[in-house]
Amino acid sequence: MSVVIDPNAGFCFGVVKAIDAAEQQLGVSHRLYCLGDIVHNNEEVERLAQMGLCVIDHKQMATLTGATVLIRAHGEPPSTYEMARSRNITLIDATCPIVLALQKKIRDGYEQMAAIGGQVAIFGKKGHAEVVGLNGQTGNTAIIVSSPDDIDAIDVRRPLRLYSQTTMSREEYNKLISNIEARIAEMRVTDADFVAYNTICSRVANRATQLEEFAHSVDLVIFVSGVNSSNGHYLYEYCRKVQANTKMISSPDEIDEAWFAGAERIGITGATSTPSWLMEQVRQRIESIANN
Ligand code: SF4
């Protein structure tokens, strides 16, 4: 029996950068506030909590003065920066550079649309931290579209600029664009001013294809993910379609040795929020079961 860890699994560089920033600061101060979970993985959050990282929400931030607060990779709306200024809070801004560039793009699009009576729409999950940060660039006036069929709030007769949250499915985004174009045709809008920007992170967009190849190459997939990771659930379901023999766990203790019967090649993979050290622990656990 051989055990292999998916070489493409593990944190994306945006999350790595945020965790590096937290560890660096904790090495100096042993105490750091973080606005929201730094990553959707309880094991990693717990590891950093033991080093002194304390997760807070916006209400708790509003009670602090003179503290140091980390902004995670998802980014924040302008109101968070204003709050920090007014409360003398030092920010360590670990917003992913890709998200930061998207925030700027949306801000520019918003200004352009505001001048000509147009609209900004964002394809993303309502209430998701990244979407809150993106919508903040438009003074919270963007139309948030959560599903490709959810286009009734858009007026296709007015100018429209469309953007996507970085972690959405490219397939669904393309479907949304097609639905808007179909609505334009249906309403016979001959002078439509509609631009859709490709703003999905390639790290996420390519992950499904890479995962498909990996799942095909093994007899059993152990998918490691935090239970609260939406990316984890999406990728797990995707993986299961390719390799029916896929099991999801959040820690090595959940492994059941009965799964290994008849499996020659076992693959370990995970979400973009699954730490490499956790997948390594899973590998060691499988090998110790096999050796006994
Ligand atoms: S998924 Fe992409 S955009 Fe999001 S944090 Fe990671 S690298 Fe940045």
Coordinates of C-alpha atoms and ligand atoms in Angstrom, one line a residue:
M1 CA 0.0 0.0 0.0
S2 CA 1.3 3.5 -0.8
V3 CA 0.2 6.8 0.6
V4 CA 0.6 10.0 -1.4
I5 CA -0.2 13.6 -0.5
D6 CA -1.6 15.7 -3.3
P7 CA 1.2 18.1 -4.3
N8 CA -1.3 20.8 -5.2
A9 CA -3.1 20.7 -1.8
G10 CA -2.4 23.1 1.0
F11 CA -2.8 26.8 1.6
C12 CA -2.9 29.3 -1.2
F13 CA -0.2 32.0 -1.0
G14 CA -2.7 34.6 0.3
V15 CA -3.4 32.5 3.4
V16 CA 0.3 31.7 3.8
K17 CA 1.1 35.4 3.8
A18 CA -1.5 36.1 6.4
I19 CA -0.3 33.3 8.7
D20 CA 3.3 34.4 8.2
A21 CA 2.3 38.0 9.2
A22 CA 0.5 36.6 12.3
E23 CA 3.4 34.4 13.4
Q24 CA 5.9 37.2 12.9
Q25 CA 3.9 39.6 15.1
L26 CA 3.3 36.9 17.7
G27 CA 7.0 36.3 17.9
V28 CA 7.4 39.9 19.1
S29 CA 4.2 40.6 21.1
H30 CA 2.7 37.1 22.1
R31 CA -0.7 38.7 21.7
L32 CA -2.5 39.7 18.5
Y33 CA -6.1 40.3 17.6
C34 CA -7.4 38.9 14.3
L35 CA -10.7 40.1 12.7
G36 CA -12.5 36.8 12.0
D37 CA -10.9 33.3 11.6
I38 CA -7.6 33.7 9.8
V39 CA -8.5 30.5 7.8
H40 CA -11.5 28.2 7.8
N41 CA -9.7 25.4 9.6
N42 CA -10.2 24.9 13.3
E43 CA -6.9 23.0 13.8
E44 CA -4.9 25.8 12.4
V45 CA -6.9 28.5 14.2
E46 CA -6.3 26.5 17.5
R47 CA -2.6 26.2 16.7
L48 CA -2.3 30.0 16.3
A49 CA -4.6 30.6 19.3
Q50 CA -2.0 28.8 21.5
M51 CA 0.6 31.2 20.2
G52 CA -1.6 34.2 21.3
L53 CA -3.8 34.9 18.3
C54 CA -7.2 36.1 19.5
V55 CA -10.1 36.1 17.0
I56 CA -12.5 39.1 17.4
D57 CA -15.5 40.4 15.4
H58 CA -16.2 44.0 14.4
K59 CA -18.2 44.7 17.6
Q60 CA -15.3 43.6 19.8
M61 CA -12.9 45.7 17.7
A62 CA -15.0 48.8 18.4
T63 CA -14.3 48.4 22.1
L64 CA -10.5 48.3 21.7
T65 CA -8.1 51.2 21.8
G66 CA -4.4 51.2 21.0
A67 CA -4.4 47.5 20.2
T68 CA -2.9 45.7 17.1
V69 CA -5.3 44.0 14.8
L70 CA -4.6 41.7 11.9
I71 CA -6.7 41.9 8.7
R72 CA -6.8 38.5 7.1
A73 CA -6.5 37.6 3.4
H74 CA -10.3 38.2 2.7
G75 CA -9.8 42.0 3.2
E76 CA -12.1 44.6 4.8
P77 CA -14.3 47.5 3.8
P78 CA -13.1 51.1 4.2
S79 CA -15.2 51.4 7.4
T80 CA -12.9 49.0 9.3
Y81 CA -9.9 51.2 8.4
E82 CA -11.8 54.3 9.6
M83 CA -12.6 52.5 12.9
A84 CA -9.0 51.7 13.4
R85 CA -8.0 55.3 12.8
S86 CA -10.6 56.6 15.2
R87 CA -9.6 54.1 18.0
N88 CA -5.8 54.4 17.5
I89 CA -5.6 50.8 16.5
T90 CA -2.5 49.6 14.6
L91 CA -3.5 47.4 11.6
I92 CA -1.4 44.6 10.2
D93 CA -3.0 44.4 6.8
A94 CA -2.6 40.9 5.4
T95 CA -5.3 41.3 2.7
C96 CA -4.3 39.1 -0.2
P97 CA -2.8 41.2 -3.1
I98 CA -5.3 39.6 -5.5
V99 CA -8.2 40.7 -3.3
L100 CA -6.7 44.2 -2.8
A101 CA -6.4 44.6 -6.6
L102 CA -10.0 43.5 -7.0
Q103 CA -11.1 46.0 -4.4
K104 CA -9.5 48.8 -6.4
K105 CA -11.0 47.5 -9.7
I106 CA -14.5 47.6 -8.1
R107 CA -13.9 51.1 -6.6
D108 CA -12.9 52.4 -10.1
G109 CA -15.9 50.7 -11.7
Y110 CA -18.2 52.1 -9.1
E111 CA -16.9 55.7 -9.7
Q112 CA -17.4 55.2 -13.5
M113 CA -20.9 53.8 -13.0
A114 CA -21.9 56.5 -10.5
A115 CA -21.1 59.1 -13.1
I116 CA -23.4 57.6 -15.8
G117 CA -26.2 56.1 -13.7
G118 CA -24.9 52.5 -14.0
Q119 CA -24.8 49.6 -11.7
V120 CA -22.1 47.4 -10.1
A121 CA -22.9 43.7 -9.4
I122 CA -20.8 41.2 -7.5
F123 CA -21.2 37.5 -7.9
G124 CA -20.6 36.1 -4.4
K125 CA -21.9 34.8 -1.1
K126 CA -24.0 37.3 0.8
G127 CA -22.3 38.1 4.1
H128 CA -19.0 36.5 3.1
A129 CA -16.1 38.5 4.5
E130 CA -14.5 39.1 1.1
V131 CA -17.9 40.2 -0.4
V132 CA -18.4 42.6 2.5
G133 CA -15.0 44.1 1.8
L134 CA -15.7 44.4 -1.9
N135 CA -19.2 45.9 -1.5
G136 CA -17.6 48.4 0.9
Q137 CA -15.8 49.9 -2.2
T138 CA -19.2 50.9 -3.6
G139 CA -20.5 52.4 -0.4
N140 CA -22.5 49.1 0.0
T141 CA -24.6 49.8 -3.1
A142 CA -23.5 46.8 -5.3
I143 CA -26.0 44.2 -6.3
I144 CA -24.9 41.0 -4.7
V145 CA -25.8 38.0 -6.9
S146 CA -25.5 34.6 -5.2
S147 CA -26.7 32.3 -8.0
P148 CA -26.5 32.5 -11.8
D149 CA -30.4 32.6 -11.9
D150 CA -30.6 35.5 -9.4
I151 CA -30.6 38.3 -12.0
D152 CA -33.9 40.1 -11.4
A153 CA -32.3 42.9 -9.3
I154 CA -30.2 43.8 -12.4
D155 CA -31.6 46.4 -14.9
V156 CA -30.0 45.4 -18.2
R157 CA -31.1 48.7 -19.8
R158 CA -28.6 50.5 -17.6
P159 CA -24.8 50.3 -17.8
L160 CA -23.5 47.3 -15.8
R161 CA -20.1 46.2 -14.5
L162 CA -19.9 42.7 -13.1
Y163 CA -17.2 41.2 -10.8
S164 CA -16.9 37.9 -9.0
Q165 CA -15.7 37.1 -5.5
T166 CA -12.3 35.4 -6.0
T167 CA -13.4 32.0 -4.7
M168 CA -16.5 31.4 -6.8
S169 CA -16.9 28.6 -9.4
R170 CA -15.9 29.7 -12.9
E171 CA -18.6 27.5 -14.4
E172 CA -21.3 29.2 -12.4
Y173 CA -19.9 32.7 -13.2
N174 CA -19.9 31.9 -16.9
K175 CA -23.5 30.8 -16.5
L176 CA -24.4 34.1 -14.8
I177 CA -22.8 36.1 -17.7
S178 CA -24.8 34.0 -20.3
N179 CA -28.0 34.6 -18.4
I180 CA -27.4 38.4 -18.3
E181 CA -26.6 38.3 -22.1
A182 CA -29.8 36.3 -22.7
R183 CA -31.8 38.9 -20.7
I184 CA -30.3 41.7 -22.8
A185 CA -31.3 39.9 -26.0
E186 CA -34.8 39.0 -24.7
M187 CA -35.4 42.7 -23.9
R188 CA -34.0 43.8 -27.2
V189 CA -31.5 46.2 -25.6
T190 CA -29.5 47.2 -28.7
D191 CA -27.2 49.7 -26.9
A192 CA -26.4 47.5 -23.8
D193 CA -23.3 48.6 -21.9
F194 CA -22.3 45.4 -20.0
V195 CA -18.8 44.4 -19.0
A196 CA -18.0 41.3 -17.0
Y197 CA -14.5 41.1 -15.5
N198 CA -12.7 37.8 -14.9
T199 CA -11.8 38.1 -11.2
I200 CA -11.8 34.5 -10.0
C201 CA -8.5 33.6 -8.4
S202 CA -6.6 31.1 -10.7
R203 CA -5.5 29.2 -7.6
V204 CA -9.2 28.3 -6.9
A205 CA -10.2 28.0 -10.6
N206 CA -7.5 25.5 -11.4
R207 CA -7.9 23.5 -8.2
A208 CA -10.9 21.4 -9.4
T209 CA -9.1 20.2 -12.5
Q210 CA -6.0 19.3 -10.5
L211 CA -8.1 17.5 -7.9
E212 CA -9.8 15.5 -10.7
E213 CA -6.5 14.3 -12.0
F214 CA -5.3 13.4 -8.5
A215 CA -8.5 11.6 -7.5
H216 CA -8.3 9.5 -10.7
S217 CA -4.7 8.4 -9.8
V218 CA -5.6 6.7 -6.5
D219 CA -8.0 4.0 -5.2
L220 CA -9.1 5.9 -2.1
V221 CA -9.1 9.7 -1.3
I222 CA -8.9 10.9 2.2
F223 CA -10.2 14.5 2.0
V224 CA -9.0 16.6 4.9
S225 CA -11.0 19.8 5.6
G226 CA -12.5 21.9 8.4
V227 CA -16.2 21.3 8.8
N228 CA -16.9 25.1 8.3
S229 CA -15.0 25.4 5.1
S230 CA -17.4 26.0 2.1
N231 CA -14.5 25.6 -0.3
G232 CA -13.8 22.2 1.5
H233 CA -17.4 21.0 1.0
Y234 CA -17.4 22.1 -2.6
L235 CA -14.1 20.3 -3.4
Y236 CA -15.0 17.2 -1.4
E237 CA -18.3 16.8 -3.4
Y238 CA -16.3 17.4 -6.6
C239 CA -13.8 14.8 -5.7
R240 CA -16.5 12.3 -4.8
K241 CA -18.0 12.6 -8.3
V242 CA -14.6 11.5 -9.8
Q243 CA -13.6 9.0 -7.1
A244 CA -16.6 7.5 -5.3
N245 CA -14.2 6.0 -2.7
T246 CA -13.6 9.4 -1.0
K247 CA -13.8 10.0 2.7
M248 CA -13.9 13.4 4.4
I249 CA -12.2 13.9 7.8
S250 CA -11.1 17.0 9.8
S251 CA -8.5 15.2 12.0
P252 CA -6.4 12.0 11.9
D253 CA -8.5 10.5 14.8
E254 CA -11.5 10.1 12.4
I255 CA -9.7 7.6 10.2
D256 CA -11.4 4.2 10.0
E257 CA -9.0 1.4 9.0
A258 CA -11.9 -0.5 7.4
W259 CA -11.7 2.1 4.6
F260 CA -8.3 0.7 3.5
A261 CA -9.5 -2.8 2.5
G262 CA -8.5 -3.4 -1.1
A263 CA -6.9 0.0 -1.6
E264 CA -3.4 -0.1 -3.1
R265 CA -2.9 3.6 -3.5
I266 CA -4.2 6.1 -1.0
G267 CA -4.3 9.8 -1.7
I268 CA -4.5 12.6 0.8
T269 CA -5.8 16.0 -0.2
G270 CA -7.8 18.9 1.1
A271 CA -9.3 22.4 0.7
T272 CA -7.3 25.6 0.1
S273 CA -7.7 26.1 3.9
T274 CA -6.2 22.8 4.9
P275 CA -2.7 23.1 6.4
S276 CA 0.1 20.8 5.1
W277 CA 1.1 19.8 8.6
L278 CA -2.4 18.3 9.1
M279 CA -2.2 16.3 5.9
E280 CA 1.2 15.1 7.0
Q281 CA -0.2 13.9 10.4
V282 CA -2.9 12.0 8.4
R283 CA -0.2 10.3 6.3
Q284 CA 1.6 9.3 9.4
R285 CA -1.6 7.9 11.0
I286 CA -2.4 5.9 7.9
E287 CA 1.1 4.5 7.7
S288 CA 1.1 3.5 11.3
I289 CA -2.3 1.7 10.8
A290 CA -0.8 -0.1 7.8
N291 CA 2.4 -1.1 9.7
N292 CA 0.4 -2.6 12.5
Ligands
SF4_1 S1 -7.7 32.0 -2.9 FE1 -6.6 33.4 -4.3 S2 -7.4 35.4 -3.9 FE2 -8.1 34.1 -2.2 S3 -6.5 34.4 -0.6 FE3 -5.9 32.7 -1.8 S4 -4.5 33.5 -3.4 FE4 -5.7 35.2 -2.5

